Short mmCIF file of C-alpha atoms in Angstrom, two decimals:
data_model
loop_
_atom_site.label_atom_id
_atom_site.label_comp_id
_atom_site.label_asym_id
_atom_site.label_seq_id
_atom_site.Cartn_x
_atom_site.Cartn_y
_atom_site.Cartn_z
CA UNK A 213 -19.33 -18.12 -64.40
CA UNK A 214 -18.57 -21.93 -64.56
CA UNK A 215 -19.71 -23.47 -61.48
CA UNK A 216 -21.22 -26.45 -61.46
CA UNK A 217 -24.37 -25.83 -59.44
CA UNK A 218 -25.48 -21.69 -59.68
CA UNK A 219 -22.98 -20.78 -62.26
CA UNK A 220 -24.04 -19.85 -66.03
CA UNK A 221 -22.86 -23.12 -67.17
CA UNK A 222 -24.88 -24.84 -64.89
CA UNK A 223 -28.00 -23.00 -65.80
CA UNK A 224 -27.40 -23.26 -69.41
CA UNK A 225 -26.74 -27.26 -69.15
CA UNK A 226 -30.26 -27.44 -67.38
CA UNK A 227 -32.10 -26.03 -70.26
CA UNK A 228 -29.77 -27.35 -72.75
CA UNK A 229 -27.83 -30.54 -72.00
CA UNK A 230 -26.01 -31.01 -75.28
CA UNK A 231 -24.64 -27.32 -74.89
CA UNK A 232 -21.01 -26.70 -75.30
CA UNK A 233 -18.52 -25.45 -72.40
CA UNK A 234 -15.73 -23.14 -73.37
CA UNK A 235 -13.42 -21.30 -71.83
CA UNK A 236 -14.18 -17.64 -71.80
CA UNK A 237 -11.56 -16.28 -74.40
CA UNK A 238 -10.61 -12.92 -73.08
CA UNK A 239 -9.94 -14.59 -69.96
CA UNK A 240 -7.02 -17.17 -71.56
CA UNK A 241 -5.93 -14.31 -73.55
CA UNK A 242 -5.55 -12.08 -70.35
CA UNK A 243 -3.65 -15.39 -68.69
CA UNK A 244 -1.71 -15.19 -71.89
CA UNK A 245 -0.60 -11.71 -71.30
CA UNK A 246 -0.54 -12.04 -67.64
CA UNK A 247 2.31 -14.87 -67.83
CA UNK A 248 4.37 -12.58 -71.17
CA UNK A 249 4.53 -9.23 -68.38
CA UNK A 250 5.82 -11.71 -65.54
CA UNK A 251 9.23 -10.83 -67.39
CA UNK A 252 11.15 -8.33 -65.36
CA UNK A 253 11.69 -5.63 -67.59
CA UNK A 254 7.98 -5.65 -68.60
CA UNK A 255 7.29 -5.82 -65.07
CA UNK A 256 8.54 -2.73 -64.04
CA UNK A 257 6.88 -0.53 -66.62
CA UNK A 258 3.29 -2.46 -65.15
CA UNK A 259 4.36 -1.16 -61.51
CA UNK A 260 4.77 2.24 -62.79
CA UNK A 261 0.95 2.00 -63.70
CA UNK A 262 -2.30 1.16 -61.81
CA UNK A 263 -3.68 -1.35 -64.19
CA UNK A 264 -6.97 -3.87 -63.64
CA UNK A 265 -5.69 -7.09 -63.82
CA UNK A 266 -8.35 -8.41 -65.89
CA UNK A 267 -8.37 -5.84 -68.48
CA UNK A 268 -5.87 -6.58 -70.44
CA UNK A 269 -7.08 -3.98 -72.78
CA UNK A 270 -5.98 -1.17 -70.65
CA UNK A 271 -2.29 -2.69 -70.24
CA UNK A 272 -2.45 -2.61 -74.29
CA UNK A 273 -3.19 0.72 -74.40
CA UNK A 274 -1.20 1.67 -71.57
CA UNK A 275 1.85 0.09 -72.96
CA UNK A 276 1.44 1.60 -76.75
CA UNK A 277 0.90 4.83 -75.32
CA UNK A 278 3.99 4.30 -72.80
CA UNK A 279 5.73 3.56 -75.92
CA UNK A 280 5.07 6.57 -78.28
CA UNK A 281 5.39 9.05 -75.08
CA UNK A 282 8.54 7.30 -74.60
CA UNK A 283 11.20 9.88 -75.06
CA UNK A 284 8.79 12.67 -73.53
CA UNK A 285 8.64 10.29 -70.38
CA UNK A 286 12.63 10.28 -70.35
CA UNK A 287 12.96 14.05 -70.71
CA UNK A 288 10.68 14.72 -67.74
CA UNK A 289 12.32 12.29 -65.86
CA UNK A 290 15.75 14.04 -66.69
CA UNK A 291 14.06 17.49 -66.11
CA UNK A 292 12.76 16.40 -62.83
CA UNK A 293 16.18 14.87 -61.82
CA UNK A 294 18.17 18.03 -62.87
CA UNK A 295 15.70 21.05 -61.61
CA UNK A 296 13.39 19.08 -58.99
CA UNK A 297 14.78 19.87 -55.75
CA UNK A 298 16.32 16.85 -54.00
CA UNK A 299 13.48 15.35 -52.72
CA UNK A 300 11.64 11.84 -53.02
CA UNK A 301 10.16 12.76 -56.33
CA UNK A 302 13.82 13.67 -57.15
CA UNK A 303 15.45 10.42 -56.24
CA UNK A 304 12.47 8.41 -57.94
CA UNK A 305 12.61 10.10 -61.00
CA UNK A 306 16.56 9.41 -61.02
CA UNK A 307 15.43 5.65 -60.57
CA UNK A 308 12.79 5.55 -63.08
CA UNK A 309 14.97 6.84 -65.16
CA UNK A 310 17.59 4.93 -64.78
CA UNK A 311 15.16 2.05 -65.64
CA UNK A 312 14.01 2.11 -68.66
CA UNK A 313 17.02 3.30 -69.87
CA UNK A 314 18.77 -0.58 -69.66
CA UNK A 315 18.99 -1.99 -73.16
CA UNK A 316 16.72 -4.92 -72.18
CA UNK A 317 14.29 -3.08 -71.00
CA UNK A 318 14.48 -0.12 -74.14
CA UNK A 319 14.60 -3.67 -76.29
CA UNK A 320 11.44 -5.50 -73.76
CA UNK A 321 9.03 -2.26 -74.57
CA UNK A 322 9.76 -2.59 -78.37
CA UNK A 323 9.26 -6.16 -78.25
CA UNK A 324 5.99 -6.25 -76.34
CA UNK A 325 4.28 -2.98 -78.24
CA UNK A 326 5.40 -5.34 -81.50
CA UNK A 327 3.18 -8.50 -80.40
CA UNK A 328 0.53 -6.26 -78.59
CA UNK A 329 0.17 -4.55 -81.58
CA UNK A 330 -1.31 -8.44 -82.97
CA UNK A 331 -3.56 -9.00 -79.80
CA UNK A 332 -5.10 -5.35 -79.31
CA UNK A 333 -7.74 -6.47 -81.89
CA UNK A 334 -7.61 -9.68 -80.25
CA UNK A 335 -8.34 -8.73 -76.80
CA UNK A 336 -11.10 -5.87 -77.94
CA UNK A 337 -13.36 -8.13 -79.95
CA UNK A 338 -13.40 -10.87 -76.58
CA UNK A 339 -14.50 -7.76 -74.66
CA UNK A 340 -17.29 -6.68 -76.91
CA UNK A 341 -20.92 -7.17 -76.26
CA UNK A 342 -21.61 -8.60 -79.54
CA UNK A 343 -19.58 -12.18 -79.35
CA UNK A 344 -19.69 -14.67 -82.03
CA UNK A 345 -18.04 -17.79 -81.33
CA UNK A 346 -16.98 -18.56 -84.60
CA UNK A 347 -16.02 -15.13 -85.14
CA UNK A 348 -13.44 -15.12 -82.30
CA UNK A 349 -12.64 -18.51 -83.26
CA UNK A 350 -11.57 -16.90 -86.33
CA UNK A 351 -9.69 -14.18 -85.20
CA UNK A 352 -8.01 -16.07 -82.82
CA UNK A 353 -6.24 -18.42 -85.92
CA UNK A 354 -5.85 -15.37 -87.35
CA UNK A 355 -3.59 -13.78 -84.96
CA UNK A 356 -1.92 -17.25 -84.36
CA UNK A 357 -0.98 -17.71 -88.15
CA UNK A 358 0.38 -13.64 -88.03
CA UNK A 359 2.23 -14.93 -84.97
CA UNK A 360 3.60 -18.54 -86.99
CA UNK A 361 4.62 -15.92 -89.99
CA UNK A 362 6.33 -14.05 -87.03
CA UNK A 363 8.26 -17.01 -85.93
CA UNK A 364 8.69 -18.33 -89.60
CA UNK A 365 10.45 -14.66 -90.61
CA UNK A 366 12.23 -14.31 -87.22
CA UNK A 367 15.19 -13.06 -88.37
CA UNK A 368 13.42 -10.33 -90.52
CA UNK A 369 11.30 -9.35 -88.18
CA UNK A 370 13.90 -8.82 -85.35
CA UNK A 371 15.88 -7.29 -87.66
CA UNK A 372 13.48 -4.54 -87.75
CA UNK A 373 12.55 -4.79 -84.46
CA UNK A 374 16.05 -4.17 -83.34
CA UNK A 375 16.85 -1.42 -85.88
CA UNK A 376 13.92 0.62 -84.10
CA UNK A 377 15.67 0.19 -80.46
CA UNK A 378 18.92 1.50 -81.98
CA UNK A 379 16.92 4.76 -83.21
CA UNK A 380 15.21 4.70 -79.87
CA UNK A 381 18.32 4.04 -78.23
CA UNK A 382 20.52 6.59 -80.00
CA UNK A 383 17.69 9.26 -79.32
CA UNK A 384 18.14 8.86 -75.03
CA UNK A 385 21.95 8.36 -75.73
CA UNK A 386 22.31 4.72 -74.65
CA UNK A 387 24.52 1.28 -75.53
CA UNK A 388 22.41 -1.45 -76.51
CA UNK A 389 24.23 -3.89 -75.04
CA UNK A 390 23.82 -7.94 -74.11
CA UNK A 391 23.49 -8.14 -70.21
CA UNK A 392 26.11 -10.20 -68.62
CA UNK A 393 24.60 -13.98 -68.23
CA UNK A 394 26.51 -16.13 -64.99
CA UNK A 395 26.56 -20.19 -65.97
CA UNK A 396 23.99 -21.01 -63.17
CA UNK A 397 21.44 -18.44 -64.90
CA UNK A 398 21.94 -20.19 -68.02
CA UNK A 399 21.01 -23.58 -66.96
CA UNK A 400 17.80 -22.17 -64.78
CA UNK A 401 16.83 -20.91 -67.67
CA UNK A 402 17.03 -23.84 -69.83
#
């Protein structure tokens, strides 16, 4: 889209020199995104769909939905581990299960369904055929000032982020617990 000699930019600068370049916006949002679900417990719920990379609308949707269906997800995976006979689909849905029944990963999906729920809007209004510049401009601040607030309030709002993992977590019958951290991890991660 941004090459210098047949891309759009190009062609736009030749009939309109003072034009300005900008980044497309879905496409920073999707790197956005793209670098958040690099996490590992994120990561795992991605590899349990087939997702386009470049849509990040469909890993929105994919991950709210993942989210709501969550405890009908763990009772077929329980189901299929109990009455499945021991097969491959047996010992995969004893591993999926297993899974995303950690604490950081129960706490990961509550976290990233909390801040997706900001950038849904976000990421469908860069997507639509109807872009206005100062439009997204807009409801880009927007969702970076409901973000700030975030930040601002953190202890609020992880206060009721966390209360919904315990409810989550006391539904599938698991310990929320702080995974073990070794010294070395610590510094890497400073």
């Amino acid at each position: 889209m941004s090459g210098q000699i047949n891309g759009v930019q190009a062609l736009i600068l030749k009939e309109q020199p003072l034009a300005f370049y900008t980044h497309c916006f879905n496409h920073s949002l999707n790197l956005c995104l793209s670098k958040a679900c690099k996490v590992f417990t994120i990561k795992i719920k991605m590899e349990l769909l087939t997702l386009c990379e470049t849509r990040w609308i469909e890993w929105h949707d994919a991950l709210i939905i993942f989210k709501e269906l969550f405890l009908y997800i763990i009772e077929t995976l329980d189901d299929y581990e109990n009455n499945g006979s021991k097969s491959d689909f047996s010992s995969k849905a004893v591993m999926y299960g297993s899974a995303i029944r950690k604490s950081d990963h129960v706490v990961s999906l509550e976290v990233v369904v909390f801040i997706f729920s900001y950038t849904l809007n976000l990421s469908q209004v860069f997507q639509s055929k109807q872009q206005d510049l100062s439009k997204a401009l807009n409801d880009v601040v927007t969702v970076r000032e409901s973000l700030e607030s975030i930040r601002r309030d953190v202890d609020i709002n992880f206060k009721n982020i966390f209360s919904e993992v315990l409810k989550i977590a006391s539904k599938i019958d698991v310990d929320i617990k702080i995974p073990r951290v070794v010294a070395n991890k610590i510094k890497e991660q400073m």
